[in-house]
XYZ file of C-alpha atoms in Angstrom:
390
model
C -10.037 -9.705 30.374
C -13.834 -9.899 30.369
C -15.689 -7.125 28.550
C -19.171 -8.601 28.985
C -20.620 -11.029 31.506
C -23.051 -13.386 29.773
C -24.018 -11.041 26.904
C -27.233 -11.783 25.054
C -27.346 -9.367 22.128
C -29.667 -10.248 19.256
C -27.087 -9.785 16.498
C -29.028 -11.654 13.834
C -32.434 -10.194 14.571
C -31.963 -7.576 11.859
C -29.759 -9.631 9.571
C -31.669 -8.662 6.438
C -31.010 -4.958 6.993
C -27.298 -5.656 7.286
C -27.487 -7.950 4.265
C -28.877 -5.036 2.253
C -26.075 -2.811 3.584
C -23.422 -5.360 2.565
C -24.902 -5.793 -0.898
C -24.962 -2.015 -1.392
C -21.326 -1.729 -0.239
C -20.159 -4.540 -2.543
C -22.108 -3.224 -5.550
C -20.771 0.282 -4.907
C -17.204 -1.031 -4.660
C -17.559 -3.030 -7.878
C -18.988 0.046 -9.614
C -15.994 2.097 -8.468
C -13.556 -0.567 -9.668
C -15.340 -0.779 -13.035
C -15.533 2.995 -13.625
C -12.756 4.707 -11.701
C -10.554 1.640 -11.396
C -7.368 1.315 -9.366
C -4.389 3.636 -9.519
C -1.706 1.050 -10.192
C 1.736 1.595 -8.754
C 4.880 1.077 -10.737
C 4.936 -2.586 -9.657
C 1.958 -3.311 -11.911
C 1.968 -0.684 -14.659
C 5.685 -0.616 -15.492
C 7.681 2.490 -16.388
C 9.575 4.722 -13.973
C 8.776 6.795 -10.895
C 11.210 9.658 -10.379
C 10.858 11.673 -7.164
C 12.595 15.058 -7.151
C 12.966 17.513 -4.278
C 12.976 21.203 -5.219
C 14.535 23.935 -3.151
C 11.554 26.186 -3.839
C 8.009 25.267 -4.786
C 8.117 24.459 -8.511
C 5.616 25.357 -11.216
C 3.947 22.152 -12.407
C 3.150 23.686 -15.801
C 6.829 24.484 -16.418
C 7.855 20.941 -15.512
C 5.204 19.497 -17.827
C 6.314 21.791 -20.660
C 9.984 20.875 -20.151
C 9.212 17.142 -20.270
C 6.936 17.490 -23.312
C 9.670 19.297 -25.234
C 11.877 16.218 -24.779
C 9.260 13.684 -25.906
C 7.865 12.788 -22.463
C 4.445 14.383 -22.818
C 2.744 11.285 -21.389
C 4.412 11.682 -17.989
C 2.183 12.204 -14.960
C 3.283 14.917 -12.540
C 1.985 15.410 -9.035
C 3.107 17.213 -5.909
C 3.757 15.143 -2.798
C 3.094 16.317 0.737
C 4.988 14.302 3.325
C 3.622 14.286 6.906
C 7.163 13.762 8.221
C 8.482 16.809 6.301
C 5.607 19.214 5.479
C 7.928 21.999 4.254
C 9.559 19.840 1.537
C 8.729 20.470 -2.118
C 8.676 16.971 -3.641
C 7.433 16.168 -7.130
C 6.597 12.675 -8.373
C 7.091 12.189 -12.118
C 5.627 8.992 -13.545
C 7.036 8.149 -16.944
C 5.178 5.352 -18.769
C 7.068 2.699 -20.752
C 7.904 3.732 -24.292
C 5.503 2.458 -26.926
C 6.513 -1.012 -27.984
C 8.984 -1.270 -25.112
C 9.975 -4.692 -23.879
C 12.660 -6.237 -21.737
C 14.985 -6.047 -24.768
C 15.179 -2.262 -24.300
C 15.770 -2.402 -20.558
C 18.914 -0.279 -20.763
C 17.152 2.508 -22.652
C 14.232 2.533 -20.241
C 16.576 2.381 -17.246
C 18.056 5.757 -18.261
C 14.708 7.483 -17.765
C 16.003 9.457 -14.792
C 18.790 10.892 -16.950
C 16.284 11.930 -19.599
C 14.086 13.578 -16.976
C 17.019 15.501 -15.516
C 18.216 16.613 -18.933
C 14.730 17.810 -19.842
C 14.322 19.797 -16.616
C 17.796 21.328 -16.826
C 17.079 22.493 -20.350
C 13.517 23.626 -19.745
C 13.497 25.222 -16.295
C 14.858 28.702 -15.731
C 18.013 28.917 -13.665
C 18.803 25.207 -13.906
C 21.378 25.091 -16.704
C 24.435 26.367 -14.831
C 26.729 25.572 -17.718
C 27.768 22.210 -19.115
C 31.082 22.230 -17.216
C 29.503 22.731 -13.802
C 29.145 19.790 -11.400
C 25.647 19.837 -9.902
C 26.124 18.905 -6.247
C 22.402 18.265 -5.773
C 22.291 15.694 -8.571
C 25.707 14.054 -8.383
C 26.290 11.072 -6.134
C 29.415 10.595 -4.059
C 31.075 8.535 -6.822
C 30.586 11.292 -9.403
C 31.867 13.979 -7.034
C 34.858 11.780 -6.151
C 35.658 11.197 -9.822
C 35.702 14.918 -10.601
C 37.880 15.729 -7.589
C 40.356 12.959 -8.422
C 40.705 14.367 -11.939
C 41.362 17.810 -10.443
C 43.712 16.484 -7.728
C 45.293 13.273 -9.094
C 47.817 13.042 -6.255
C 45.299 13.557 -3.421
C 42.882 10.676 -3.825
C 42.153 10.279 -0.100
C 41.262 13.974 0.126
C 38.908 13.629 -2.851
C 37.224 10.534 -1.408
C 36.732 12.190 2.001
C 35.294 15.379 0.514
C 32.900 13.489 -1.792
C 31.551 11.295 1.002
C 31.234 14.274 3.340
C 29.200 16.307 0.823
C 26.901 13.418 -0.101
C 26.370 12.466 3.541
C 25.653 16.044 4.585
C 23.138 16.506 1.753
C 21.273 13.319 2.654
C 20.955 14.316 6.312
C 19.994 17.956 5.681
C 16.770 17.779 3.707
C 18.236 16.087 0.646
C 19.154 19.318 -1.102
C 21.880 21.975 -0.741
C 21.017 25.679 -0.728
C 24.159 26.743 -2.598
C 27.774 25.804 -3.263
C 28.915 27.778 -0.217
C 26.981 25.398 2.022
C 28.873 22.478 0.488
C 32.218 24.249 0.905
C 31.552 24.605 4.648
C 30.828 20.896 5.189
C 33.223 19.301 7.718
C 35.591 17.013 5.834
C 35.915 19.228 2.756
C 39.507 20.410 2.503
C 40.425 24.012 1.550
C 41.710 22.774 -1.847
C 38.422 20.988 -2.585
C 36.419 23.980 -1.347
C 38.317 26.307 -3.715
C 37.727 23.937 -6.635
C 34.014 23.670 -5.833
C 33.653 27.459 -5.862
C 34.753 27.650 -9.493
C 33.571 24.325 -10.896
C 30.374 23.328 -9.079
C 26.808 24.497 -8.721
C 23.832 23.636 -6.519
C 20.859 23.146 -8.816
C 17.303 23.829 -7.799
C 16.317 20.169 -7.423
C 17.735 16.856 -6.269
C 16.853 13.217 -6.931
C 15.107 11.563 -3.987
C 14.410 8.166 -5.563
C 14.128 6.383 -8.897
C 12.123 3.173 -9.378
C 11.896 1.296 -12.646
C 9.886 -1.769 -13.667
C 9.843 -3.146 -17.200
C 6.455 -3.317 -18.976
C 6.381 -7.109 -19.225
C 7.325 -7.477 -15.556
C 4.493 -5.141 -14.536
C 1.985 -7.126 -16.586
C 3.203 -10.399 -15.078
C 2.952 -9.037 -11.534
C -0.624 -7.903 -12.183
C -1.580 -11.404 -13.355
C 0.131 -13.027 -10.382
C -1.629 -10.649 -7.990
C -5.003 -11.780 -9.347
C -3.967 -15.420 -9.022
C -2.782 -14.814 -5.439
C -6.144 -13.374 -4.362
C -8.233 -16.004 -6.157
C -5.952 -18.819 -5.003
C -6.209 -17.747 -1.368
C -10.006 -17.677 -1.582
C -10.188 -21.157 -3.141
C -7.748 -22.543 -0.550
C -9.864 -21.114 2.265
C -13.008 -22.651 0.760
C -11.418 -26.095 0.657
C -9.993 -25.807 4.183
C -13.229 -24.634 5.850
C -15.277 -27.230 3.961
C -12.922 -29.999 5.086
C -12.636 -28.806 8.692
C -16.341 -28.340 9.380
C -17.550 -31.087 7.047
C -20.331 -28.854 5.762
C -20.282 -27.058 2.436
C -22.383 -24.270 3.969
C -19.467 -23.184 6.174
C -17.072 -23.226 3.217
C -19.285 -21.222 0.860
C -20.041 -18.771 3.674
C -16.328 -18.220 4.322
C -15.501 -17.663 0.646
C -18.335 -15.140 0.211
C -17.271 -13.331 3.378
C -13.637 -13.094 2.277
C -14.654 -11.893 -1.187
C -16.899 -9.313 0.520
C -13.984 -7.973 2.593
C -11.505 -7.943 -0.299
C -13.917 -6.144 -2.651
C -14.822 -3.486 -0.071
C -11.134 -2.895 0.720
C -10.290 -2.488 -2.982
C -13.311 -0.223 -3.462
C -12.075 1.990 -0.619
C -8.602 2.102 -2.195
C -10.173 3.175 -5.496
C -12.431 5.777 -3.840
C -9.562 7.299 -1.855
C -7.261 7.311 -4.887
C -4.591 5.316 -3.065
C -1.890 3.687 -5.152
C -2.308 -0.065 -5.597
C 1.112 -1.691 -5.372
C 2.610 -4.836 -3.868
C 2.245 -3.520 -0.315
C -1.499 -2.970 -0.817
C -1.786 -6.469 -2.292
C -0.092 -7.753 0.879
C -2.642 -5.806 2.919
C -5.549 -7.420 1.019
C -4.134 -10.907 1.659
C -3.615 -9.991 5.320
C -7.265 -8.953 5.505
C -8.252 -12.373 4.174
C -6.234 -14.053 6.932
C -7.592 -11.783 9.684
C -11.204 -12.205 8.608
C -11.062 -15.989 8.331
C -9.442 -16.274 11.763
C -12.378 -14.570 13.492
C -14.869 -16.539 11.397
C -13.302 -19.876 12.361
C -13.533 -19.023 16.071
C -17.281 -18.424 15.804
C -17.808 -21.459 13.546
C -15.974 -23.640 16.092
C -18.280 -22.463 18.857
C -21.316 -23.041 16.603
C -20.171 -26.595 15.947
C -19.812 -27.271 19.678
C -23.223 -25.793 20.430
C -24.862 -27.859 17.690
C -23.477 -31.029 19.292
C -24.728 -30.100 22.759
C -28.046 -28.542 21.724
C -29.364 -30.715 18.920
C -32.650 -29.571 17.473
C -32.330 -25.980 18.720
C -33.129 -23.137 16.356
C -30.081 -22.458 14.154
C -30.327 -18.670 14.372
C -30.451 -18.868 18.180
C -27.386 -21.121 18.136
C -25.443 -18.592 16.051
C -26.546 -15.716 18.277
C -25.411 -17.599 21.378
C -22.088 -18.496 19.734
C -21.402 -14.897 18.711
C -22.197 -13.672 22.216
C -19.964 -16.326 23.783
C -16.971 -15.236 21.646
C -17.784 -11.510 21.748
C -15.114 -10.627 24.327
C -12.386 -12.283 22.275
C -13.598 -10.611 19.080
C -13.580 -7.141 20.655
C -10.165 -7.589 22.265
C -8.536 -8.940 19.090
C -10.060 -6.262 16.872
C -9.149 -3.478 19.304
C -5.493 -4.532 19.511
C -5.170 -4.897 15.730
C -6.829 -1.509 15.199
C -4.358 0.127 17.600
C -1.418 -1.140 15.540
C -3.008 -0.268 12.194
C -4.020 3.226 13.344
C -0.472 3.839 14.557
C 0.870 2.816 11.150
C -1.681 5.033 9.412
C -0.900 8.125 11.503
C 2.867 7.781 11.913
C 3.912 5.423 9.112
C 4.591 8.152 6.564
C 3.565 8.426 2.933
C 5.164 5.134 1.860
C 3.085 3.052 4.276
C -0.116 5.087 4.020
C -1.837 3.016 1.272
C -0.917 -0.207 3.095
C -2.189 0.951 6.508
C -5.322 2.532 4.992
C -6.234 -0.742 3.268
C -5.648 -2.695 6.475
C -7.793 -0.247 8.450
C -10.759 -0.688 6.115
C -10.216 -4.448 6.013
C -10.094 -4.899 9.791
C -13.360 -2.992 10.241
C -15.013 -4.868 7.362
C -13.679 -8.229 8.574
C -15.049 -7.783 12.092
C -18.433 -6.756 10.715
C -18.671 -9.484 8.073
C -17.939 -12.325 10.499
C -21.213 -11.554 12.276
C -23.442 -10.071 9.601
C -22.271 -11.842 6.437
C -20.853 -15.287 7.212
C -23.380 -16.271 9.894
C -26.555 -15.363 7.923
C -25.213 -17.192 4.852
C -24.736 -20.429 6.809
C -28.240 -20.099 8.283
C -29.766 -19.397 4.891
C -27.875 -22.245 3.175
C -28.689 -24.864 5.811
C -32.350 -23.889 6.214
C -33.149 -23.518 2.513
C -30.615 -25.321 0.314
C -29.720 -28.335 2.473
C -33.279 -28.983 3.684
C -34.612 -28.667 0.173
C -31.968 -31.156 -1.035
C -32.788 -33.719 1.675
C -36.554 -33.318 1.289
């Protein structure tokens, strides 16, 4: 597919204007990272993330008060709006690690979800239901099965079938039951089990959607390894480009370009308030790979043109090389953007930070290959290398 026939755009004619734009973007991103910082996900900060789904829209102040009364005043609470289920009332509760916590208290920290549930049951109106009541919105199939087996010791298969039917129905119908009567009508629940549920069960106002826990020392270690992964990839790229093109100018240009793209992507993540977790780290490393791929294609063409047009103006050589690879650059970027945009629009809340980071990185990577890496090579070879050989 040929987008242009013999294009001759003067990409580098206004390189200094774009250099100023890149410097402003990098400085702005660094300022955001230094002041606002990144919103670290549980992978890096440790603690627990408990996601609850409420039957009706909850009062955040009541949830905060209930948690504070049980010694969890440091928990962060925020409502979640899911594109795939806009009518759901989901609440994310982030509980930090206890002060002085370590891996030695893993079991205590791992019971955070139980502490959260106990606090909300005690502090929210209409959630107590009595200590003897089985909450069908909280209990898993194993807990429901256990209670039914105790009630019907000679009908274990009936108890197992009813428990699995209730749990399966709940998971496929919004994750929360409206009332006990809805559970009693589930196919697979026998009349005996339905009668027992009427007198011994309740359907609380919220249900657990997910619980994630990472120990404090693990989170700290992952944060350190993430920094090493980014820095290590940049150093490896520097060595590879330097060796392949046998000119330090190409290597230093590539490393500055990759740092430019990574910093702008992280600045965008900070500005948008997206959560920085392992998936976003993977997106940053993917950006590094995408950007260097396009840069190598142009550098290869520059190297060929230098061999065939010795003595020609270096800026003209770069302009010609960029124009000669322009069709490939546009096609590659367009196809990648189609995939990333699809992930961003339809990927749901879990993939949104990942796809958003990739989207910024793909745009930045395509821009930087032309307006960052090329001018740096020209500047280095015309000023630094000539001055050294003079």
